[in-house]
Coordinates of C-alpha atoms in Angstrom, one line a residue:
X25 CA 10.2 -20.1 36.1
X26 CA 7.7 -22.4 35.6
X27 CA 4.7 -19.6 35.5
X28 CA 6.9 -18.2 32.4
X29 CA 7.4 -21.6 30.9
X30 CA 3.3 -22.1 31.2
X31 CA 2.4 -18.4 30.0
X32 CA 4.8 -18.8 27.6
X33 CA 3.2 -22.3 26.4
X34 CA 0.0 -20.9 26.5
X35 CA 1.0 -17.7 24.2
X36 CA 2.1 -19.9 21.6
X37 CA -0.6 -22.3 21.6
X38 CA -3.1 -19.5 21.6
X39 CA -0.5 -17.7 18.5
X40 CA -0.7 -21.4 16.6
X41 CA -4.8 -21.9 17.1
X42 CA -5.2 -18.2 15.5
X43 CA -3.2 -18.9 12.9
X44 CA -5.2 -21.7 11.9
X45 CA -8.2 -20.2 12.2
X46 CA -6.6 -17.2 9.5
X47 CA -5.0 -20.2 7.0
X48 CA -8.4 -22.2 7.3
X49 CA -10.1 -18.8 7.0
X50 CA -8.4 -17.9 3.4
X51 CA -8.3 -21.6 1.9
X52 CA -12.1 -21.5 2.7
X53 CA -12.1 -24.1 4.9
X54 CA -13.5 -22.5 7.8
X55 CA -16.3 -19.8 8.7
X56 CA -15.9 -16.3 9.6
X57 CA -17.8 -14.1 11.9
X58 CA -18.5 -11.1 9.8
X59 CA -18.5 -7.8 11.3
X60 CA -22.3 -5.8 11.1
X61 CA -22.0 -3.3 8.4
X62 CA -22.0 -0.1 10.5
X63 CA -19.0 -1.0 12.1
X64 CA -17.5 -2.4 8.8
X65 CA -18.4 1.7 7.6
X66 CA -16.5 3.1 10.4
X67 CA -13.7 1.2 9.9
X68 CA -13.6 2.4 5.8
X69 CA -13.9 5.4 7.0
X70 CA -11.2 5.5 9.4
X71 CA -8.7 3.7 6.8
X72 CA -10.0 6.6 4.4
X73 CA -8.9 9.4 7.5
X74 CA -6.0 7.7 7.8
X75 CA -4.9 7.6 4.2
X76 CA -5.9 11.4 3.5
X77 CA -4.5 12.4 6.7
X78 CA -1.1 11.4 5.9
X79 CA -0.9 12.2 2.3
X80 CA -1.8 16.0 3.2
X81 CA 0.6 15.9 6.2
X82 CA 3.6 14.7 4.1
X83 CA 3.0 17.3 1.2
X84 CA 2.5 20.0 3.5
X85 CA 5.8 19.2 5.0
X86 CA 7.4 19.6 1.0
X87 CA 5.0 22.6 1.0
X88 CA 6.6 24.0 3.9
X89 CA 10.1 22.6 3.7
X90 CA 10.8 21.8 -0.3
X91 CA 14.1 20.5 0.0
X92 CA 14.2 16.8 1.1
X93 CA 17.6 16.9 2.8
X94 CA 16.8 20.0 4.6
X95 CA 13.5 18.4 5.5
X96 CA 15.5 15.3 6.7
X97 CA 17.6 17.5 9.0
X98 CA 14.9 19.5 10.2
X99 CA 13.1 16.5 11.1
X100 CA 16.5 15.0 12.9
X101 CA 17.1 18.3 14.7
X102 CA 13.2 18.6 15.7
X103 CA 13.2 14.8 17.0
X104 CA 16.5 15.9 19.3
X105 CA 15.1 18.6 20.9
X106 CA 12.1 17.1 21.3
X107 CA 13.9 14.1 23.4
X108 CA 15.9 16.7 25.3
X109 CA 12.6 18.5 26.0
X110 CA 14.0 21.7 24.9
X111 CA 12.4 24.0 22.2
X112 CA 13.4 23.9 18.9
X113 CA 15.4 26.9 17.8
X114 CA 14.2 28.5 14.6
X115 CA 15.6 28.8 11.4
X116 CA 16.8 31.3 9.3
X117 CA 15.3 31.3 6.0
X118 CA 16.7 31.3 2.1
X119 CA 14.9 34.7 1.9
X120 CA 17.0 36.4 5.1
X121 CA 20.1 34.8 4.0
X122 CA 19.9 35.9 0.3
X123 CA 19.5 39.7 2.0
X124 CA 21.8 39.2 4.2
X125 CA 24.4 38.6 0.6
X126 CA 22.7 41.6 -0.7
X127 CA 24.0 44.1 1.8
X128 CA 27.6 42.3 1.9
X129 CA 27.7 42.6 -1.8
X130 CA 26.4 46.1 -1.6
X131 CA 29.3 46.7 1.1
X132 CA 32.2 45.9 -1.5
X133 CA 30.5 47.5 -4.7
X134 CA 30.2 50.8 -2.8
X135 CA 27.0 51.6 -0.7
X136 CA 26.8 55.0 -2.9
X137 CA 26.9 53.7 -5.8
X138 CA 23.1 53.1 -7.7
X139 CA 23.9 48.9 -7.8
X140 CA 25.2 49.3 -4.2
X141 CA 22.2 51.3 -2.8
X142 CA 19.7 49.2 -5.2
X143 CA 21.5 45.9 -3.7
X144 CA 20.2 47.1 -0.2
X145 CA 17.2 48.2 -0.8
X146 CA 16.0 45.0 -2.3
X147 CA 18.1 43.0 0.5
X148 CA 16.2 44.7 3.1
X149 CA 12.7 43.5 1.2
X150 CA 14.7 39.9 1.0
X151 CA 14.9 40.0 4.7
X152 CA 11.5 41.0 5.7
X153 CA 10.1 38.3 2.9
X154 CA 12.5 35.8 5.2
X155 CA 11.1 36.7 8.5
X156 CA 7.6 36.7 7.2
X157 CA 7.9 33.4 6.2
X158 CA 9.9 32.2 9.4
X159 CA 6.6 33.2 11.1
X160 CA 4.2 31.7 8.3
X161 CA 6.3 28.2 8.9
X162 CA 5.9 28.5 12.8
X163 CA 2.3 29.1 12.6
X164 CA 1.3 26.7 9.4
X165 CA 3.7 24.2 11.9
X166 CA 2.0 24.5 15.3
X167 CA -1.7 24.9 14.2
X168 CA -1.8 22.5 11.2
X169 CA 0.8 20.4 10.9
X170 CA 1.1 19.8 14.6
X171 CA -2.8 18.2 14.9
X172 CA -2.3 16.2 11.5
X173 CA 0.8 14.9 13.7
X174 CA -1.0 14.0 16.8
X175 CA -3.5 12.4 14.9
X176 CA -1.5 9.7 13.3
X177 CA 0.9 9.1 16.1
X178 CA -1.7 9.4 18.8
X179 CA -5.2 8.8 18.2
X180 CA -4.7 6.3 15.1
X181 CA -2.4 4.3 17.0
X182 CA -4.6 3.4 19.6
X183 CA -7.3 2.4 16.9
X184 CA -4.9 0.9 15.2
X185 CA -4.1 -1.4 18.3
X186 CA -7.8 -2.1 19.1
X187 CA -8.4 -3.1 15.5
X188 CA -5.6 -6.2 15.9
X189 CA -6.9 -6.9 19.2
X190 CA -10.6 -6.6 17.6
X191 CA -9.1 -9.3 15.0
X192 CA -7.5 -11.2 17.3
X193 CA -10.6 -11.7 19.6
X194 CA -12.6 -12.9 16.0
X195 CA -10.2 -15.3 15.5
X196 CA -10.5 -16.6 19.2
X197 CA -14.4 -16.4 18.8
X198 CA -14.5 -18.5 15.3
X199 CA -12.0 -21.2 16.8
X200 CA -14.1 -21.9 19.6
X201 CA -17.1 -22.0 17.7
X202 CA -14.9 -24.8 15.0
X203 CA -13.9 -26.7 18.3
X204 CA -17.8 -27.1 19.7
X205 CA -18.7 -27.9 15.6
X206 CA -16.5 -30.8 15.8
X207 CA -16.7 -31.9 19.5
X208 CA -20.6 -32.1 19.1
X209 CA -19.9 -34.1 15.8
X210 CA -17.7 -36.6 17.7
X211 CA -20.5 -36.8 20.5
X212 CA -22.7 -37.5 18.1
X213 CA -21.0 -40.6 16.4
X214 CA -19.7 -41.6 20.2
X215 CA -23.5 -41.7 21.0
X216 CA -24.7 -43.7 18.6
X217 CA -26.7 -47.0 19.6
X218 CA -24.1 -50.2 18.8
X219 CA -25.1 -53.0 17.4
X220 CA -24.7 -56.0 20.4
X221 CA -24.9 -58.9 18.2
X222 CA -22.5 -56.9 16.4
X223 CA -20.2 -55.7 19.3
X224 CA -18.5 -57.0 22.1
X225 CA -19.8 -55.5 25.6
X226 CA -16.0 -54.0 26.5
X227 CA -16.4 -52.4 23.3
X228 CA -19.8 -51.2 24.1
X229 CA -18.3 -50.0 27.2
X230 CA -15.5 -48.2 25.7
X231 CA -18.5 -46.6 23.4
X232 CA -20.0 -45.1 26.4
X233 CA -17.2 -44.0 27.7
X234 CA -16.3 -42.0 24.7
X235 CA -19.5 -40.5 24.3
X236 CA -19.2 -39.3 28.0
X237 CA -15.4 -37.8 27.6
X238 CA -17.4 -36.0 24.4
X239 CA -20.0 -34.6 26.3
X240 CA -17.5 -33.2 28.5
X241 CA -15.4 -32.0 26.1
X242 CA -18.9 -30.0 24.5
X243 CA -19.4 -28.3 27.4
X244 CA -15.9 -27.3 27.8
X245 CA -16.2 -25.9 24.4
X246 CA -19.4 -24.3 25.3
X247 CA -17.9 -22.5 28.2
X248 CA -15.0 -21.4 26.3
X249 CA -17.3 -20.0 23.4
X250 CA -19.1 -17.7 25.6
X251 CA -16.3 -16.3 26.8
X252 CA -14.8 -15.6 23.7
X253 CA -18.2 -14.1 22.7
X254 CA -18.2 -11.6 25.5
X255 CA -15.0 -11.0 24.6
X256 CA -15.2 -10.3 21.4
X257 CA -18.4 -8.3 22.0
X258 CA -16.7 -5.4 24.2
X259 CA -13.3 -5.4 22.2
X260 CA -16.3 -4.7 19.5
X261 CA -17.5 -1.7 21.0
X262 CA -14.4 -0.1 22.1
X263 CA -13.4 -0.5 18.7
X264 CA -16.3 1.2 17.5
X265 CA -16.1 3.9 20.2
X266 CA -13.1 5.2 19.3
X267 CA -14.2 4.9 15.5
X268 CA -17.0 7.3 16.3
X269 CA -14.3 9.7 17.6
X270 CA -13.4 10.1 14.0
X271 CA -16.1 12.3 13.2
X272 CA -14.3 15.0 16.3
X273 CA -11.1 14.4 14.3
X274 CA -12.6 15.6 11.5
X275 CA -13.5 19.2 13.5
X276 CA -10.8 19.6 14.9
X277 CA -8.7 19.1 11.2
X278 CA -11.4 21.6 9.8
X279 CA -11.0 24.0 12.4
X280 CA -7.1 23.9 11.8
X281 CA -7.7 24.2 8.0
X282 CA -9.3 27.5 8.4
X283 CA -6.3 28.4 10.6
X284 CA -3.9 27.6 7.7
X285 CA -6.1 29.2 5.4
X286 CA -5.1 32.6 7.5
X287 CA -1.6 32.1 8.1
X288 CA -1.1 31.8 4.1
X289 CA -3.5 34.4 3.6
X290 CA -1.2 36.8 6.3
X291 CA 2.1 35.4 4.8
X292 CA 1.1 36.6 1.1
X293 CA -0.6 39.5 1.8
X294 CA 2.8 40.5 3.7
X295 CA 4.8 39.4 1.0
X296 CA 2.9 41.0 -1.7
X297 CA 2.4 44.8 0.2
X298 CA 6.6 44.4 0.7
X299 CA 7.3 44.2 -3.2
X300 CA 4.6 46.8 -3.8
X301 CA 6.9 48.8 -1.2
X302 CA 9.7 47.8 -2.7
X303 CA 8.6 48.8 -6.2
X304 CA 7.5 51.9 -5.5
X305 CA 10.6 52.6 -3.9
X306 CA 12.8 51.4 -6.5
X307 CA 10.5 53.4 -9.1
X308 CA 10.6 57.0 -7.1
X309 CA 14.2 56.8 -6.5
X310 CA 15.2 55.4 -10.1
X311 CA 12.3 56.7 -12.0
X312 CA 14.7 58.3 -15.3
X313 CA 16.3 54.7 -15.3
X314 CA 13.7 52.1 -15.1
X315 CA 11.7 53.0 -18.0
X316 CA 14.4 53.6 -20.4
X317 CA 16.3 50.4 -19.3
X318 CA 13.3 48.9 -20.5
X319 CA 12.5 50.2 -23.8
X320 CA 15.9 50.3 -24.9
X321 CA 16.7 46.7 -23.7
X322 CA 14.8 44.2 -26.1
X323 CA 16.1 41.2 -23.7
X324 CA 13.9 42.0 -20.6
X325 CA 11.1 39.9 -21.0
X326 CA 7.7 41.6 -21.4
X327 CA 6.1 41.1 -18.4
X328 CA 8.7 43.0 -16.4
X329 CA 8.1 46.5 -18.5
X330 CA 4.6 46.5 -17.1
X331 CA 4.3 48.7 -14.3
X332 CA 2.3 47.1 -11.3
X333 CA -0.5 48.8 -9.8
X334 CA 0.6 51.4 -6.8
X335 CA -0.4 50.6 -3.1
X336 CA -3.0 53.7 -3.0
X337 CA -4.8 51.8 -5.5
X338 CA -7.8 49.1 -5.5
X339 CA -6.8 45.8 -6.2
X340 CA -9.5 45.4 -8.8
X341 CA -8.6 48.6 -10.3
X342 CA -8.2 48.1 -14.2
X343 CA -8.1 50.4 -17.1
X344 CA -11.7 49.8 -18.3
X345 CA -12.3 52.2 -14.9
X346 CA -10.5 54.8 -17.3
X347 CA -12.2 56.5 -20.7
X348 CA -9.6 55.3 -23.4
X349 CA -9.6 58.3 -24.7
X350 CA -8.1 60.0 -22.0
X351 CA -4.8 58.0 -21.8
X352 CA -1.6 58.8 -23.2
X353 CA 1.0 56.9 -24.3
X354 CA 3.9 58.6 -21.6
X355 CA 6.7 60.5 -23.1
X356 CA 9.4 57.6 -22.3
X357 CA 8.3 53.8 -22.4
X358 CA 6.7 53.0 -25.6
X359 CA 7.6 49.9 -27.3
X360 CA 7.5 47.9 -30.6
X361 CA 5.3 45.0 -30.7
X362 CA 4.8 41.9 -32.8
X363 CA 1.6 40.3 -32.6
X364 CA 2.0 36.7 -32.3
X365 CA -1.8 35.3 -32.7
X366 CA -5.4 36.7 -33.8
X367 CA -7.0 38.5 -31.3
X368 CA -10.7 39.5 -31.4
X369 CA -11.9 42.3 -28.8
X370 CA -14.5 41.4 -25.9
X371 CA -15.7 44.9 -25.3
X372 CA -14.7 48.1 -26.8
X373 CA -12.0 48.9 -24.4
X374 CA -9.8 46.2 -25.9
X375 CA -8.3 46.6 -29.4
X376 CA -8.9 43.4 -31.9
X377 CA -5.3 42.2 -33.7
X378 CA -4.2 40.4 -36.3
X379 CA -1.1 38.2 -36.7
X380 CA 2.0 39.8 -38.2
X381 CA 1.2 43.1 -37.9
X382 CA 3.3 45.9 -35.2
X383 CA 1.7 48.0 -32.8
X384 CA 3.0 50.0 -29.9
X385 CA 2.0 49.2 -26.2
X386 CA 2.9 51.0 -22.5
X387 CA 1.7 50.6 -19.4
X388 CA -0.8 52.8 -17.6
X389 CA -1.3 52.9 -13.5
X390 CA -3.6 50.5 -12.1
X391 CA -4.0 47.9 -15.0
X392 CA -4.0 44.1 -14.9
X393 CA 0.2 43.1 -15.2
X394 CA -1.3 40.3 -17.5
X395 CA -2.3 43.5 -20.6
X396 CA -0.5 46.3 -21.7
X397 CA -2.5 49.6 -23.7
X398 CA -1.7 49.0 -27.5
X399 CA -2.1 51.8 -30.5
X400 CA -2.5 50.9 -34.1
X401 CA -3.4 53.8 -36.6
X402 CA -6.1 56.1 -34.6
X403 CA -7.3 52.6 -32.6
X404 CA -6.4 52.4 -29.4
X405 CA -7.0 49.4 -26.7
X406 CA -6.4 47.1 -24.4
X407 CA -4.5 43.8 -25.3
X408 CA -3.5 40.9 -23.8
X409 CA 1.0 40.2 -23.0
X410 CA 0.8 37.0 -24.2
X411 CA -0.5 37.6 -27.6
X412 CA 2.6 39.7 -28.0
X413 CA 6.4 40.0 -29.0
X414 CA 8.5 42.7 -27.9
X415 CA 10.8 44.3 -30.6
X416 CA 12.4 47.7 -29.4

């Protein structure tokens, strides 16, 4: 009991003497041992990981996971398994569940039906969109996200720790360099030569005897100051060690970058080459439908009556690969168009308009979803969706 009342004394006395040191430090009433500027770089830059780190770990969870109270009980449900050691279970996506209402729906409309067989069609592409990105979450999760993860629960923890104890051993080291300051001061004025027609001898005495206790209280605070130096010295480099490991962190995050990088680049190229299946499926088995819904129906919105590019075709594929004077307008599609805004022509395979007046656009096979082929008297031409209105 009394080794824990003594340990306990001494904690606090050593807490109250660094908390001195800090007040005296701030009201500019004592000095401060400044850190050397290469070590005062690696700690900006560590602050600087830190800070970036988390801000990009945090939005790639809202990336990944949009909805806050889902992300809350993912994050609940991950934290539980993780305790129970078991692996976390996955989770079926808004994509797989939205298919999954497709073919129910489908199931009471009437399977035969075209709504009913269109319903499952595009449910089956819902569900493939959901399972690609179940995968595209467990793979952006485990190769990104995980590392940004260990990073600032692991390896910024521990600097975070030797940066306190860093501070704390300052604080130790400026102390004892303020308690030698004044206990060679007091020696000083304790040495001093007294006046004997001035002074009594016990007093003279008594002087002496000061100046002695002083002189032992100097090398006390000597001793104590060299400790503290060494100490603070090796909490130093340890500090600075780990600091340096920064510069690995920032491999390994690049290295997982790239991997992220991939798994989007898998996940949209999977999502985009099912909707061009999906499409071109929809298209083949409704083809005398599709186009006159849409050039009968002035509500669908203009960027739905273009026809996307097939998958046999390049994706750069445009229609300044094709001689304007070989396209058609088809027999079925055409529409009515209001120009909205002036539009002068780039090259020659666009066609220049002017505000007010009506042309008629269609689509043709492989252009850009952002143009539509326009005709205006014996001009023909590309021009741009967003420069038009749709009328009929």
């Amino acid at each position: 009991m009394d080794f824990n009342v003594k340990k306990l004394a001494s904690g606090a006395g050593v807490f109250f003497t660094r908390a001195v040191q800090f007040t005296e430090e701030k009201l500019g009433q004592a000095e401060k041992t400044e850190l050397d500027s290469q070590l005062e770089s690696l700690l900006a830059r560590g602050d600087t990981t830190k800070n970036w780190t988390e801000r990009i770990f945090r939005q790639t969870e809202i990336l990944l996971q949009p909805n806050p109270i889902d992300q809350t009980g993912a994050r609940i449900e991950e934290f539980l398994y993780e305790k129970l050691d078991k692996k976390v279970p996955s989770r079926i996506t808004n994509g797989e569940i939205l298919g999954h209402y497709m073919h129910e729906a489908a199931r009471d409309f009437g399977a035969g039906g075209p709504y009913g067989s269109t319903l499952i069609k595009v449910g089956e592409c819902q569900k493939r969109l959901g399972g690609a990105e179940r995968e595209f979450l467990q793979t952006a999760t485990l190769t990104f996200l995980t590392p940004l993860r260990n990073f600032l629960e692991g390896d910024w923890r521990t600097i975070s720790r030797e940066r306190r104890l860093l501070e704390n051993r300052r604080l130790d080291l400026d102390a004892c360099k303020a308690r030698l300051k004044k206990a060679k001061a007091a020696e000083a004025k304790a040495a001093a030569t007294p006046d004997f027609q001035e002074t009594r001898p016990r007093n003279y005495v008594l002087s002496a005897s000061a100046a002695a206790l002083w002189s032992e209280e100097v090398d006390k605070a000597e001793h104590e100051l060299r400790v503290a130096q060494v100490e603070f010295d090796r909490q130093k480099e340890v500090t600075r060690l780990l600091l340096e490991g920064i510069s690995s962190t920032h491999v390994n995050h690049l290295r997982c970058l790239h991997e992220f990088v991939e798994a989007q680049t898998i996940y949209y190229a999977q999502c985009h080459r099912y909707m061009q299946d999906l499409q071109k499926e929809l298209g083949s088995s409704d083809g005398d439908v599709f186009p006159n819904m849409f050039a009968g129906n002035p509500s669908v919105s203009l960027g739905a009556s273009v026809t996307p590019p097939s998958v046999e075709d390049s994706p750069g594929a445009t229609v300044d690969m094709l001689k304007l004077e070989d396209v058609r307008a088809p027999a079925a599609g055409t529409r009515k168009a209001k120009v909205l805004y002036d539009y002068d022509a780039a090259d020659t395979s666009e066609l220049s308009l002017l505000a007010d007046e009506l042309i008629t656009v269609y689509t043709v096979p492989g252009m850009d979803p952002d143009w539509l082929m326009g005709e205006k008297g014996n001009q023909k031409g590309k021009v741009p969706v967003t420069y038009l209105e749709l009328l009929s």
